[in-house]
Short mmCIF file of C-alpha atoms and ligand atoms in Angstrom, two decimals:
data_model
loop_
_atom_site.label_atom_id
_atom_site.label_comp_id
_atom_site.label_asym_id
_atom_site.label_seq_id
_atom_site.Cartn_x
_atom_site.Cartn_y
_atom_site.Cartn_z
CA MET A 780 0.21 0.08 0.01
CA TRP A 781 2.62 2.49 1.36
CA GLY A 782 4.77 1.24 -1.83
CA LEU A 783 1.85 2.21 -4.20
CA ARG A 784 1.70 5.63 -2.81
CA ILE A 785 5.27 6.65 -2.69
CA GLY A 786 5.00 5.24 -6.16
CA VAL A 787 2.06 7.91 -6.94
CA ILE A 788 3.72 10.44 -5.46
CA ALA A 789 6.95 9.75 -7.10
CA ALA A 790 5.29 10.14 -10.49
CA ILE A 791 3.47 13.23 -9.62
CA CYS A 792 6.92 15.01 -8.67
CA VAL A 793 8.49 13.82 -11.88
CA ALA A 794 5.37 15.27 -13.95
CA ILE A 795 5.80 18.60 -12.06
CA VAL A 796 9.51 18.58 -12.28
CA PHE A 797 9.61 17.27 -15.88
CA PRO A 798 6.06 17.77 -17.48
CA ALA A 799 7.67 17.02 -20.87
CA PHE A 800 8.61 13.57 -19.75
CA SER A 801 5.16 12.85 -18.12
CA ARG A 802 2.97 13.23 -21.57
CA PRO A 803 2.39 10.84 -24.20
CA PRO A 804 3.74 11.33 -27.19
CA GLN A 805 1.16 13.44 -29.73
CA ALA A 806 1.06 13.86 -33.39
CA LEU A 807 1.73 17.31 -34.76
CA PRO A 808 -1.02 19.89 -33.67
CA SER A 809 -3.59 20.37 -36.03
CA PRO A 810 -4.30 23.71 -37.35
CA LEU A 811 -7.69 23.19 -36.65
CA ALA A 812 -7.39 22.61 -33.18
CA ASN A 813 -8.52 25.71 -31.54
CA ASN A 814 -11.81 26.27 -33.53
CA PRO A 815 -13.95 23.22 -32.53
CA LYS A 816 -17.17 25.47 -32.97
CA LEU A 817 -16.28 27.18 -35.86
CA ILE A 818 -15.75 23.66 -37.51
CA GLU A 819 -19.05 22.69 -36.38
CA ASP A 820 -21.03 25.31 -37.76
CA LEU A 821 -18.95 25.24 -41.22
CA VAL A 822 -20.11 21.34 -41.54
CA TYR A 823 -23.74 22.47 -40.58
CA ALA A 824 -23.42 25.06 -43.01
CA ASN A 825 -22.39 22.79 -45.98
CA HIS A 826 -25.14 20.49 -45.16
CA ILE A 827 -27.86 23.14 -44.61
CA LEU A 828 -27.11 24.65 -47.97
CA TYR A 829 -27.13 21.48 -49.87
CA HIS A 830 -30.36 20.81 -48.11
CA GLN A 831 -31.75 23.82 -49.05
CA GLU A 832 -30.54 23.58 -52.90
CA VAL A 833 -28.21 26.48 -52.50
CA LEU A 834 -25.58 23.91 -53.18
CA ASP A 835 -25.46 20.86 -55.06
CA GLY A 836 -22.56 18.61 -56.04
CA PHE A 837 -20.72 21.99 -56.47
CA GLY A 838 -20.23 25.26 -54.43
CA HIS A 839 -18.58 25.54 -51.43
CA VAL A 840 -18.73 27.66 -47.85
CA SER A 841 -15.69 28.90 -46.11
CA VAL A 842 -14.98 30.82 -42.39
CA ARG A 843 -12.35 33.08 -41.62
CA SER A 844 -9.77 31.52 -38.97
CA ASP A 845 -10.38 32.97 -35.52
CA ARG A 846 -6.73 31.47 -34.86
CA ASP A 847 -5.06 33.32 -37.84
CA PRO A 848 -7.50 36.21 -39.50
CA SER A 849 -5.37 35.87 -42.64
CA HIS A 850 -6.62 32.71 -42.95
CA PHE A 851 -9.50 30.81 -43.86
CA LEU A 852 -11.20 27.01 -43.40
CA MET A 853 -12.97 25.16 -45.91
CA SER A 854 -13.63 21.40 -46.82
CA ARG A 855 -11.49 19.89 -49.18
CA SER A 856 -12.80 19.48 -52.65
CA MET A 857 -15.84 17.30 -52.42
CA ALA A 858 -19.74 17.47 -52.43
CA PRO A 859 -21.03 20.00 -49.71
CA GLY A 860 -23.72 17.35 -48.57
CA LEU A 861 -20.93 15.08 -47.75
CA VAL A 862 -18.70 17.06 -45.82
CA THR A 863 -17.36 16.02 -42.26
CA SER A 864 -15.07 17.94 -39.83
CA ALA A 865 -12.17 15.43 -40.94
CA ASP A 866 -12.49 17.18 -44.30
CA ILE A 867 -11.96 20.66 -43.17
CA MET A 868 -8.74 22.41 -44.31
CA GLU A 869 -7.08 25.67 -43.80
CA TYR A 870 -5.70 27.70 -46.48
CA ASP A 871 -3.55 31.06 -46.52
CA ALA A 872 -3.90 34.53 -47.21
CA ILE A 873 -3.56 33.69 -51.00
CA GLY A 874 -5.56 30.49 -51.01
CA GLU A 875 -3.08 27.88 -50.83
CA PRO A 876 -3.57 24.62 -48.37
CA VAL A 877 -1.66 25.04 -45.16
CA ASP A 878 -1.26 21.34 -44.91
CA ALA A 879 -2.63 19.35 -47.80
CA ARG A 880 -1.50 16.09 -46.74
CA GLY A 881 -2.51 14.84 -50.30
CA ARG A 882 -6.05 16.25 -50.19
CA ASN A 883 -7.35 18.00 -53.03
CA SER A 884 -8.54 21.54 -52.99
CA TYR A 885 -11.23 23.45 -54.65
CA VAL A 886 -10.32 25.23 -58.00
CA GLU A 887 -12.41 28.23 -56.73
CA ARG A 888 -11.01 28.73 -53.42
CA TYR A 889 -9.39 32.06 -54.74
CA ILE A 890 -12.88 33.73 -54.50
CA HIS A 891 -12.79 33.30 -50.75
CA ALA A 892 -8.70 34.24 -50.31
CA ALA A 893 -9.61 37.25 -52.19
CA ILE A 894 -12.28 38.25 -50.58
CA TYR A 895 -10.93 37.47 -47.18
CA ARG A 896 -8.03 39.80 -47.76
CA VAL A 897 -9.76 42.96 -48.80
CA ARG A 898 -12.97 42.82 -46.32
CA PRO A 899 -11.95 42.75 -42.75
CA ASP A 900 -15.66 42.68 -41.78
CA VAL A 901 -16.30 39.23 -43.79
CA LYS A 902 -15.90 36.13 -41.69
CA SER A 903 -17.94 33.68 -44.08
CA ILE A 904 -18.50 33.59 -47.63
CA VAL A 905 -20.93 30.91 -49.60
CA HIS A 906 -20.39 30.38 -53.41
CA SER A 907 -23.47 28.98 -55.08
CA HIS A 908 -24.13 28.13 -58.66
CA SER A 909 -27.91 28.35 -57.87
CA PRO A 910 -29.89 28.27 -61.41
CA ASP A 911 -32.36 30.64 -59.79
CA LEU A 912 -29.87 33.56 -59.89
CA ILE A 913 -28.72 33.02 -63.58
CA PRO A 914 -30.99 34.95 -65.27
CA TYR A 915 -30.27 38.03 -63.27
CA SER A 916 -26.63 37.68 -64.09
CA VAL A 917 -27.58 37.70 -67.96
CA THR A 918 -30.21 39.72 -68.48
CA GLY A 919 -29.63 42.79 -67.30
CA THR A 920 -32.83 42.33 -64.78
CA ILE A 921 -31.35 43.94 -61.25
CA LEU A 922 -31.96 41.59 -58.39
CA ARG A 923 -33.77 43.86 -56.09
CA PRO A 924 -35.22 43.03 -52.45
CA VAL A 925 -38.88 42.24 -52.77
CA TYR A 926 -39.58 41.01 -49.44
CA HIS A 927 -38.30 41.86 -46.05
CA VAL A 928 -36.43 38.58 -45.31
CA SER A 929 -34.15 39.38 -48.19
CA ALA A 930 -33.59 43.03 -47.09
CA PHE A 931 -29.80 42.80 -47.27
CA LEU A 932 -30.07 42.99 -50.93
CA ARG A 933 -30.30 46.81 -50.47
CA LEU A 934 -26.76 46.72 -50.34
CA GLY A 935 -26.71 45.67 -54.04
CA ALA A 936 -25.77 42.61 -56.28
CA PRO A 937 -23.12 43.73 -58.56
CA ILE A 938 -22.39 41.26 -61.24
CA PHE A 939 -18.74 40.29 -62.07
CA ASP A 940 -18.40 39.83 -65.79
CA THR A 941 -14.88 37.49 -66.46
CA GLN A 942 -15.19 38.56 -69.88
CA ALA A 943 -14.22 42.08 -68.86
CA GLY A 944 -10.51 41.92 -68.74
CA PHE A 945 -10.13 38.47 -68.89
CA GLY A 946 -11.96 37.35 -72.39
CA ASP A 947 -12.75 34.13 -73.20
CA THR A 948 -12.23 32.02 -69.91
CA ASP A 949 -13.55 28.62 -68.61
CA MET A 950 -15.78 30.67 -66.50
CA LEU A 951 -14.07 29.48 -62.99
CA ILE A 952 -12.29 32.12 -60.62
CA ARG A 953 -9.33 29.80 -60.79
CA ASP A 954 -6.58 32.24 -59.39
CA ASN A 955 -6.08 35.30 -57.49
CA LYS A 956 -6.43 37.96 -59.98
CA LEU A 957 -9.50 36.55 -60.61
CA GLY A 958 -10.53 36.75 -57.27
CA ASP A 959 -9.41 40.05 -56.86
CA ALA A 960 -11.49 41.47 -59.60
CA LEU A 961 -14.28 39.51 -58.21
CA ALA A 962 -13.95 41.03 -54.75
CA LYS A 963 -13.36 44.63 -56.14
CA VAL A 964 -16.90 44.42 -57.93
CA LEU A 965 -18.29 42.75 -54.44
CA GLY A 966 -17.39 46.05 -53.00
CA ASN A 967 -19.33 46.53 -49.90
CA SER A 968 -22.20 44.52 -50.81
CA GLY A 969 -23.44 41.00 -49.14
CA ILE A 970 -24.21 39.86 -52.49
CA ALA A 971 -22.34 39.51 -55.91
CA LEU A 972 -23.64 37.72 -59.11
CA ILE A 973 -20.95 36.13 -61.39
CA ARG A 974 -22.17 36.13 -64.90
CA GLY A 975 -23.20 33.00 -66.39
CA HIS A 976 -21.71 31.29 -63.17
CA GLY A 977 -23.56 31.82 -59.99
CA PHE A 978 -23.20 34.29 -56.75
CA VAL A 979 -21.36 34.79 -53.40
CA ALA A 980 -22.57 35.67 -50.29
CA VAL A 981 -20.69 37.30 -47.42
CA ALA A 982 -21.37 38.21 -43.99
CA ASP A 983 -19.73 38.70 -40.87
CA SER A 984 -20.83 35.19 -39.44
CA THR A 985 -21.40 31.74 -40.59
CA GLN A 986 -25.19 32.00 -39.64
CA VAL A 987 -25.81 34.98 -41.47
CA ALA A 988 -23.79 34.03 -44.86
CA VAL A 989 -25.93 31.19 -44.85
CA TYR A 990 -29.28 33.02 -44.30
CA ARG A 991 -28.34 35.65 -47.00
CA ALA A 992 -27.47 32.65 -49.53
CA ILE A 993 -30.66 31.19 -48.83
CA TYR A 994 -32.97 34.23 -49.07
CA THR A 995 -30.69 35.46 -52.22
CA GLN A 996 -32.19 32.35 -53.93
CA LEU A 997 -35.65 32.70 -52.35
CA ASN A 998 -35.68 36.18 -53.58
CA ALA A 999 -34.75 35.51 -56.96
CA ARG A 1000 -37.73 33.09 -57.03
CA VAL A 1001 -40.21 35.45 -55.95
CA GLN A 1002 -39.31 38.50 -57.88
CA ALA A 1003 -39.33 36.41 -60.97
CA GLU A 1004 -42.83 35.08 -60.01
CA GLY A 1005 -43.81 38.81 -59.41
CA MET A 1006 -42.30 40.11 -62.67
CA LYS A 1007 -44.78 37.80 -64.41
CA LEU A 1008 -47.65 39.08 -62.46
CA GLY A 1009 -46.62 43.04 -62.89
CA THR A 1010 -44.81 45.69 -62.01
CA ILE A 1011 -43.19 44.93 -58.54
CA GLN A 1012 -42.98 47.56 -55.47
CA TYR A 1013 -39.95 46.70 -54.03
CA LEU A 1014 -38.54 47.50 -50.29
CA THR A 1015 -37.83 51.24 -50.43
CA PRO A 1016 -34.37 51.85 -49.01
CA GLY A 1017 -35.79 52.87 -45.65
CA GLU A 1018 -38.09 49.94 -45.32
CA ALA A 1019 -34.96 47.76 -46.09
CA ALA A 1020 -32.52 48.96 -43.60
CA LYS A 1021 -35.37 48.62 -40.84
CA ALA A 1022 -36.21 44.89 -41.99
CA GLN A 1023 -32.62 44.06 -42.26
CA ALA A 1024 -31.71 44.65 -38.56
CA ILE A 1025 -34.81 42.64 -37.69
CA THR A 1026 -34.36 39.64 -39.78
CA GLU A 1027 -30.58 39.34 -39.54
CA GLY A 1028 -30.69 40.06 -35.69
CA THR A 1029 -32.89 36.98 -35.36
CA VAL A 1030 -31.03 34.33 -37.63
CA ALA A 1031 -30.49 31.98 -34.56
CA ARG A 1032 -34.29 30.94 -34.98
CA PRO A 1033 -33.93 29.88 -38.57
CA TRP A 1034 -30.48 28.41 -37.95
CA GLU A 1035 -31.54 26.13 -35.18
CA LEU A 1036 -34.15 24.40 -37.32
CA TRP A 1037 -31.78 24.47 -40.20
CA LYS A 1038 -29.52 22.45 -38.45
CA ALA A 1039 -32.27 19.97 -36.82
CA GLN A 1040 -33.63 19.59 -40.74
CA VAL A 1041 -29.99 18.22 -41.58
CA GLY A 1042 -29.64 15.81 -38.55
CA LYS A 1043 -26.38 14.36 -36.54
CA ILE A 1044 -22.93 15.86 -38.70
CA GLU A 1045 -19.52 14.04 -38.11
ZN1 ZN B 1552 -18.44 28.33 -59.12
#
């Protein structure tokens, strides 16, 4: 008995004096280790946006790292509806993976890198190829806030056209030059359309970025339906400013519902 106690006391003393000796050997620290809540929300965002049909097999969502704000977190290249926390990778300020370990990256990760570089207020970005938005990117019809839940569209939905400055491309934002040009067109808006391609939604949290992406798509549908019936009376700038404060201030409510709808994540 005494021998056991002496042994325990000796082990504690060794641990205090030589802490490194008493720890089990560990793998290299994960670059993601400090951000469990960010990663959980990011995985939910992938599944929610797939469930809401804003993303399909393509598109992606990212979040700015809170450990290193010049970096961001995003899934490896895969369908958003299948993303798990093990698929989340860290990217540096120019969109290159910090620790790829053989995993492939989304070609269009430069969308995210470029916007994070010039918009310190942006903490999360969604990139979607939603077909509901494409008509507004190619016809000259302007996407405008039709109802209160999409009041954030008051900030505008400028259109980035790769043809202007880049000529005939494969339409993808596949490098930092294209990313920078998109970020410049986005300006201070929450949304930018990409001609014949899709859109980006940005916000100061994952929840609001997801909210904006979902309601951008819904506004596009409602606006198209309204235009069939007649002339739309859009929200005034004053109405939109007041409505945005209310709707985005209560985004936690739909966020919890959306999480429940997608169920358990890994
Ligand atoms: Zn794309």
